[in-house]
Coordinates of C-alpha atoms and ligand atoms in Angstrom, one line a residue:
X63 CA 101.9 82.7 90.9
X64 CA 99.6 85.7 91.7
X65 CA 96.2 86.0 89.9
X66 CA 94.0 88.8 89.0
X67 CA 90.8 89.4 91.1
X68 CA 88.6 88.1 88.3
X69 CA 90.6 84.9 87.9
X70 CA 90.7 84.3 91.6
X71 CA 86.9 84.7 91.8
X72 CA 86.4 82.2 88.9
X73 CA 88.4 79.6 90.9
X74 CA 86.4 80.4 94.1
X75 CA 83.1 80.1 92.2
X76 CA 84.1 76.8 90.7
X77 CA 84.3 75.4 94.2
X78 CA 80.9 76.8 95.2
X79 CA 82.1 79.9 97.0
X80 CA 79.7 82.8 96.7
X81 CA 81.2 85.7 94.8
X82 CA 80.2 89.2 93.6
X83 CA 79.7 88.4 89.9
X84 CA 81.5 90.2 87.1
X85 CA 82.7 90.1 83.6
X86 CA 86.2 91.3 82.5
X87 CA 86.5 94.0 79.8
X88 CA 89.4 95.5 77.9
X89 CA 87.6 98.5 76.3
X90 CA 84.7 100.8 77.3
X91 CA 82.5 99.1 74.7
X92 CA 83.1 95.7 76.2
X93 CA 82.5 97.2 79.6
X94 CA 79.0 98.4 78.5
X95 CA 78.2 95.0 77.0
X96 CA 79.3 93.3 80.2
X97 CA 77.2 95.6 82.3
X98 CA 74.1 94.9 80.1
X99 CA 74.7 91.2 80.4
X100 CA 75.1 91.4 84.2
X101 CA 71.9 93.4 84.4
X102 CA 70.0 90.6 82.6
X103 CA 71.5 88.0 84.9
X104 CA 71.3 89.7 88.2
X105 CA 68.8 92.5 87.8
X106 CA 71.2 95.1 89.1
X107 CA 71.3 98.5 87.4
X108 CA 74.4 99.6 89.2
X109 CA 77.9 98.3 88.6
X110 CA 81.4 98.6 90.1
X111 CA 84.3 99.0 87.7
X112 CA 87.4 97.5 89.1
X113 CA 91.0 97.9 87.8
X114 CA 92.6 94.4 87.3
X115 CA 96.2 94.7 88.4
X116 CA 98.3 92.6 90.8
X117 CA 98.2 95.0 93.7
X118 CA 95.9 95.7 96.6
X119 CA 94.5 99.0 97.7
X120 CA 93.0 99.7 94.3
X121 CA 90.0 101.4 95.9
X122 CA 92.3 104.0 97.6
X123 CA 94.1 104.7 94.3
X124 CA 90.9 105.4 92.3
X125 CA 90.8 102.0 90.7
X126 CA 87.4 100.9 92.0
X127 CA 84.4 103.1 91.1
X128 CA 80.6 102.8 91.2
X129 CA 78.7 103.4 88.0
X130 CA 75.0 104.1 88.3
X131 CA 74.1 103.8 84.6
X132 CA 75.6 102.6 81.3
X133 CA 77.0 106.1 80.4
X134 CA 78.9 106.1 83.7
X135 CA 80.1 102.5 83.0
X136 CA 81.6 103.7 79.7
X137 CA 83.1 106.9 81.2
X138 CA 84.7 105.1 84.2
X139 CA 86.0 102.2 82.1
X140 CA 87.5 104.7 79.7
X141 CA 89.2 106.5 82.6
X142 CA 90.5 103.4 84.3
X143 CA 91.7 101.3 81.3
X144 CA 95.1 102.5 80.3
X145 CA 95.7 104.5 83.5
X146 CA 98.8 104.0 85.7
X147 CA 97.2 103.0 89.0
X148 CA 99.2 104.0 92.0
X149 CA 98.1 102.3 95.3
X150 CA 99.8 101.9 98.7
X151 CA 101.1 98.6 97.3
X152 CA 102.6 99.7 94.0
X153 CA 105.7 101.7 93.2
X154 CA 105.4 105.5 92.7
X155 CA 105.0 104.9 88.9
X156 CA 102.1 102.6 89.6
X157 CA 100.8 99.7 87.4
X158 CA 99.3 100.0 84.0
X159 CA 95.7 98.9 83.8
X160 CA 95.0 96.7 80.8
X161 CA 91.5 95.4 81.9
X162 CA 88.7 96.1 84.3
X163 CA 86.2 93.8 86.0
X164 CA 82.7 95.0 85.6
X165 CA 80.9 93.7 88.6
X166 CA 77.4 93.7 90.0
X167 CA 76.8 96.2 92.8
X168 CA 76.3 94.1 95.9
X169 CA 76.0 97.0 98.4
X170 CA 72.3 97.5 97.7
X171 CA 70.1 98.7 100.6
X172 CA 67.7 96.2 102.2
X173 CA 66.5 95.0 105.6
X174 CA 69.9 95.3 107.2
X175 CA 73.2 97.1 106.5
X176 CA 75.8 95.4 104.4
X177 CA 78.7 94.4 106.5
X178 CA 82.4 93.9 105.5
X179 CA 84.7 91.2 107.0
X180 CA 88.3 90.1 106.4
X181 CA 89.2 86.5 105.7
X182 CA 92.4 84.8 104.5
X183 CA 93.5 81.2 104.2
X184 CA 97.2 80.6 104.5
X185 CA 99.9 78.2 105.7
X186 CA 100.8 78.3 109.4
X187 CA 104.4 77.2 109.1
X188 CA 105.0 77.2 112.9
X189 CA 102.1 74.8 113.5
X190 CA 102.4 72.8 110.3
X191 CA 98.8 73.4 109.5
X192 CA 96.6 75.6 107.4
X193 CA 95.0 78.6 109.0
X194 CA 92.0 80.8 108.5
X195 CA 92.6 84.3 109.7
X196 CA 89.6 86.5 109.9
X197 CA 88.2 89.7 111.4
X198 CA 84.9 91.5 111.7
X199 CA 86.8 94.7 110.8
X200 CA 87.0 94.1 107.0
X201 CA 87.1 96.4 104.0
X202 CA 89.7 98.6 105.4
X203 CA 93.4 98.3 106.1
X204 CA 93.9 95.0 107.8
X205 CA 97.4 96.0 108.7
X206 CA 96.0 99.0 110.7
X207 CA 93.6 96.7 112.5
X208 CA 96.4 94.3 113.3
X209 CA 98.4 97.2 114.8
X210 CA 95.7 99.1 116.7
X211 CA 93.3 96.4 117.7
X212 CA 95.0 93.0 117.4
X213 CA 92.3 91.4 119.5
X214 CA 89.9 91.9 116.5
X215 CA 91.8 89.5 114.4
X216 CA 91.1 85.8 115.0
X217 CA 92.8 82.7 113.7
X218 CA 91.6 79.2 113.3
X219 CA 94.1 76.4 112.8
X220 CA 92.9 73.7 110.3
X221 CA 94.6 70.3 110.5
X222 CA 95.2 69.2 106.9
X223 CA 94.5 65.6 107.9
X224 CA 90.9 66.3 109.0
X225 CA 90.1 69.4 106.9
X226 CA 87.8 72.0 108.3
X227 CA 85.3 70.6 110.8
X228 CA 81.7 71.9 111.1
X229 CA 82.2 73.3 114.5
X230 CA 85.1 75.4 113.3
X231 CA 83.1 77.0 110.5
X232 CA 80.3 77.8 113.1
X233 CA 82.9 79.3 115.5
X234 CA 84.1 81.6 112.7
X235 CA 80.5 82.7 111.9
X236 CA 79.9 83.2 115.6
X237 CA 83.0 85.3 116.2
X238 CA 82.0 87.5 113.2
X239 CA 78.9 88.3 115.2
X240 CA 76.4 86.6 112.8
X241 CA 73.1 84.9 113.6
X242 CA 70.2 83.4 111.7
X243 CA 70.5 83.0 107.9
X244 CA 73.8 84.9 107.7
X245 CA 75.3 82.6 110.3
X246 CA 74.4 79.5 108.2
X247 CA 75.6 81.2 105.0
X248 CA 78.9 82.2 106.5
X249 CA 79.5 78.6 107.7
X250 CA 78.9 77.4 104.2
X251 CA 81.1 80.1 102.8
X252 CA 84.0 79.3 105.1
X253 CA 83.8 75.6 104.3
X254 CA 83.7 76.1 100.6
X255 CA 86.5 78.7 100.8
X256 CA 88.8 76.3 102.6
X257 CA 88.0 73.5 100.2
X258 CA 88.8 75.8 97.3
X259 CA 92.1 76.7 98.9
X260 CA 93.1 73.1 99.3
X261 CA 91.9 71.8 96.0
X262 CA 93.4 74.6 94.0
X263 CA 96.8 74.1 95.7
X264 CA 96.9 77.7 96.7
X265 CA 99.4 79.2 99.1
X266 CA 97.3 82.2 99.9
X267 CA 93.7 83.4 99.7
X268 CA 92.9 86.9 100.9
X269 CA 89.3 88.0 100.7
X270 CA 88.8 91.6 101.8
X271 CA 86.0 92.3 102.0
X272 CA 83.9 89.3 102.5
X273 CA 80.4 90.9 102.4
X274 CA 77.2 90.2 104.2
X275 CA 74.6 91.6 101.9
X276 CA 71.5 93.4 103.2
X277 CA 69.6 90.2 102.5
X278 CA 72.0 88.1 104.5
X279 CA 74.0 86.4 101.7
X280 CA 77.8 86.0 102.0
X281 CA 79.9 87.0 99.0
X282 CA 83.6 87.4 98.2
X283 CA 83.8 91.0 96.9
X284 CA 87.6 90.9 96.4
X285 CA 90.0 87.9 95.9
X286 CA 93.7 87.9 96.1
X287 CA 94.8 84.3 95.1
X288 CA 98.3 83.1 95.1
X289 CA 98.8 79.6 93.5
X290 CA 101.6 77.4 94.7
X291 CA 104.1 77.3 91.7
X292 CA 105.4 73.9 92.7
X293 CA 101.9 72.4 92.3
X294 CA 101.0 74.0 89.0
X295 CA 101.9 70.8 87.2
X296 CA 98.7 69.4 88.8
X297 CA 96.6 72.2 87.3
X298 CA 97.4 72.5 83.6
X299 CA 94.5 74.8 83.1
X300 CA 95.7 77.3 85.7
X301 CA 99.0 77.9 83.8
X302 CA 97.2 80.0 81.3
X303 CA 96.1 82.4 84.1
X304 CA 99.6 83.8 84.3
X305 CA 99.9 87.4 83.3
X306 CA 103.5 88.2 82.7
X307 CA 102.7 91.9 82.1
X308 CA 102.3 92.1 85.9
X309 CA 105.6 90.5 86.7
X310 CA 109.1 92.0 86.8
X311 CA 110.6 91.5 83.3
X312 CA 114.0 90.5 84.7
X313 CA 112.3 88.0 87.0
X314 CA 110.4 86.5 84.1
X315 CA 113.6 86.2 82.1
X316 CA 115.3 84.5 85.1
X317 CA 112.4 82.0 85.4
X318 CA 112.8 81.1 81.8
X319 CA 116.5 80.4 82.3
X320 CA 115.7 78.3 85.4
X321 CA 117.2 80.7 87.8
X322 CA 115.6 81.9 91.0
X323 CA 115.9 85.6 91.0
X324 CA 114.2 88.4 93.0
X325 CA 114.9 92.0 92.1
X326 CA 115.8 94.3 95.1
X327 CA 116.8 98.0 95.6
X328 CA 120.5 97.8 96.6
X329 CA 123.8 98.3 94.8
X330 CA 125.6 95.0 95.1
X331 CA 124.6 92.2 92.7
X332 CA 125.0 88.7 94.1
X333 CA 125.2 85.3 92.5
X334 CA 125.0 82.4 94.8
X335 CA 124.1 78.7 94.7
X336 CA 121.5 77.7 97.2
X337 CA 118.9 79.8 98.9
X338 CA 120.4 79.6 102.4
X339 CA 123.8 80.7 101.2
X340 CA 122.1 83.5 99.2
X341 CA 120.5 84.8 102.4
X342 CA 123.8 84.6 104.3
X343 CA 125.5 86.4 101.4
X344 CA 122.9 89.2 101.5
X345 CA 123.6 89.6 105.2
X346 CA 127.3 89.8 104.4
X347 CA 126.8 92.5 101.8
X348 CA 124.8 94.6 104.4
X349 CA 127.5 94.1 106.9
X350 CA 130.1 95.3 104.4
X351 CA 128.1 98.5 104.0
X352 CA 126.3 97.6 100.8
X353 CA 122.7 96.7 100.0
X354 CA 121.9 93.6 98.0
X355 CA 120.6 94.5 94.5
X356 CA 119.0 91.1 94.1
X357 CA 118.5 87.6 95.4
X358 CA 119.9 85.1 92.8
X359 CA 120.2 81.4 93.3
X360 CA 121.9 79.8 90.3
X361 CA 121.1 76.3 91.6
X362 CA 123.3 73.2 91.7
X363 CA 124.6 73.4 88.1
X364 CA 126.6 76.6 87.8
X365 CA 128.0 76.0 84.4
X366 CA 129.3 78.8 82.1
X367 CA 125.9 79.2 80.4
X368 CA 124.0 79.7 83.6
X369 CA 126.7 82.0 85.1
X370 CA 126.6 84.1 81.9
X371 CA 122.8 84.3 82.0
X372 CA 123.0 85.3 85.7
X373 CA 125.6 88.0 84.8
X374 CA 123.3 89.3 82.2
X375 CA 120.4 89.6 84.6
X376 CA 122.4 91.4 87.2
X377 CA 124.0 93.8 84.7
X378 CA 120.5 94.8 83.5
X379 CA 120.2 96.5 86.8
X380 CA 121.7 100.0 86.6
X381 CA 122.0 100.4 90.3
X382 CA 124.6 97.7 90.5
X383 CA 128.1 99.0 91.6
X384 CA 129.7 95.6 92.3
X385 CA 129.0 92.0 91.9
X386 CA 129.7 89.3 94.5
X387 CA 129.8 85.7 93.4
X388 CA 129.7 83.3 96.4
X389 CA 129.5 79.7 95.4
X390 CA 130.0 76.6 97.4
X391 CA 131.4 73.8 95.4
X392 CA 129.6 70.7 96.6
X393 CA 127.8 69.0 93.8
X394 CA 129.5 71.3 91.2
X395 CA 133.3 71.6 91.4
X396 CA 134.7 75.1 92.0
X397 CA 137.1 74.9 89.1
X398 CA 134.2 74.3 86.8
X399 CA 132.4 77.4 88.2
X400 CA 135.6 79.4 87.9
X401 CA 136.0 78.4 84.3
X402 CA 132.4 79.3 83.8
X403 CA 132.9 82.8 85.3
X404 CA 136.0 83.4 83.2
X405 CA 134.3 82.2 80.0
X406 CA 131.1 84.2 80.7
X407 CA 133.2 87.3 81.5
X408 CA 135.1 86.9 78.1
X409 CA 131.8 86.4 76.2
X410 CA 130.3 89.5 77.8
X411 CA 133.2 91.7 76.7
X412 CA 132.8 95.3 77.7
X413 CA 129.3 94.9 79.1
X414 CA 130.8 94.4 82.5
X415 CA 131.9 97.7 84.0
X416 CA 131.7 97.0 87.7
X417 CA 134.3 95.2 89.9
X418 CA 133.6 91.5 90.5
X419 CA 134.5 89.6 93.7
X420 CA 134.5 85.9 93.5
X421 CA 134.5 83.6 96.5
X422 CA 134.6 79.9 95.7
X423 CA 134.8 77.4 98.5
X424 CA 134.7 73.6 98.5
X425 CA 135.9 71.0 96.0
X426 CA 138.9 72.2 94.0
X427 CA 138.7 75.7 95.5
X428 CA 142.5 76.1 95.2
X429 CA 142.5 75.3 91.5
X430 CA 139.5 77.7 91.0
X431 CA 141.4 80.6 92.7
X432 CA 144.4 80.0 90.5
X433 CA 142.1 80.1 87.4
X434 CA 140.6 83.4 88.5
X435 CA 143.9 85.0 89.5
X436 CA 145.6 84.0 86.3
X437 CA 142.7 85.0 84.0
X438 CA 144.0 88.6 83.7
X439 CA 140.4 89.8 84.1
X440 CA 139.2 92.5 86.5
X441 CA 138.0 89.8 89.0
X442 CA 139.1 89.6 92.6
X443 CA 139.1 86.3 94.3
X444 CA 138.6 85.6 98.0
X445 CA 138.8 82.5 100.0
X446 CA 137.1 83.4 103.3
X447 CA 133.6 84.8 103.8
X448 CA 135.1 87.8 105.7
X449 CA 137.7 88.4 103.0
X450 CA 134.9 88.7 100.4
X451 CA 133.1 91.1 102.7
X452 CA 136.2 93.3 103.1
X453 CA 136.7 93.4 99.3
X454 CA 133.0 94.4 98.8
X455 CA 133.6 97.2 101.4
X456 CA 136.8 98.2 99.6
X457 CA 135.2 98.6 96.1
X458 CA 132.2 100.5 97.5
X459 CA 134.4 103.0 99.3
Ligands
GDP253 P1 91.0 96.8 96.8 O1 90.9 98.3 97.2 O2 92.1 96.6 95.8 O3 91.1 96.0 98.1 O4 89.7 96.4 96.0 P2 88.3 95.8 96.6 O5 87.8 94.9 95.6 O6 88.4 95.4 98.0 O7 87.3 97.1 96.5 C1 87.5 98.2 97.3 C2 86.3 98.7 97.9 O8 85.3 99.0 96.9 C3 85.6 97.7 98.8 O9 86.1 97.7 100.1 C4 84.2 98.3 98.8 O10 84.0 99.2 99.8 C5 84.0 98.9 97.5 N1 83.1 98.1 96.6 C6 83.5 96.9 96.1 N2 82.4 96.4 95.4 C7 81.4 97.2 95.6 C8 80.0 97.3 95.2 O11 79.5 96.4 94.6 N3 79.3 98.4 95.6 C9 79.8 99.4 96.3 N4 79.0 100.4 96.6 N5 81.1 99.4 96.7 C10 81.9 98.3 96.4
MN254 MN1 90.2 94.5 98.9

């Protein structure tokens, strides 16, 4: 589950990570109130108004702006709230902004220049550890840094059994080129950040930029936090942080039906049981000259109700020109799935306008094929993987 910047920062702060403070607002009036309150708390007269959407690159899209007085706070909030923010990470239509974070300006001048760094905490699957990835080249496109100057990106493996060790935090601060107070503050920051990642059961933290202020404090200015869905049961209070407005409506519907669904750009809808088989099926579709319209794992219990729900989800996608059902009957018997497909098809009546290819393999596959072939419906059956691919190819051409 992805969080908004302001929610991510609240979690960081609750574990003692230094953050750029802010208050969320949904109207220009609320934004002005928030700015006044921040001025009382922090003494700053300048504020940054930041669009809260689930996408990075907001600054580039005009979703992050500096306000030097309350009039500007109101004007900028008015401009950003309600806009469709287009960034390098959104679609061409962009994302509607429902709220802004009014944050204290932390780039004030002082004894030294503010400096921006990049830092993320994530899983290192290859090593079976957590990892802190960081770079002195923060603030900008980390992808560009990775491409042009990969030696400027450092990684530190953190063994989950020992947690982050003091020497590791110091090494990171050193590699970022810090000394004196900033060095100590960065060591504390890194340690707190790793603890927050672990305790919140997150699967990704991306803080870009981490800022060294002109008076040598270390703050998270941005926060992209992804919580591990499978651990949400341990954090009842985090469930309320979900903002379904930011999610794909079809994917939300799928989640509610207990299906694992990811919307893609192609023209062949697929319904499969098991994530591995779903991946193989997507490869098969590509090989047959199509493009998968979705990833859809109906799970172990492919009964009529689930098959029907899955059909509905796939059919909502107007790009779909054919549907491939590829089910392995291990736990669930093929004849039950076939009966489910036939029943769902009949229930959906004339909603289904595209050809359907069904490949059922495993327990009772022969009975299943007979059921499909004798149903009198516009459904083609296949036994072999290749046969299914050929039929997909046929209907697309
Ligand atoms: P992103 O564009 O979605 O990654 O949003 P960020 O939260 O990273 O903000 C984008 C940029 O806004 C940062 O890289 C900073 O350069 C700038 N910015 C953020 N906070 C402040 C601030 O307090 N003062 C000033 N002057 N600039 C800021
Ligand atoms: Mn950022």
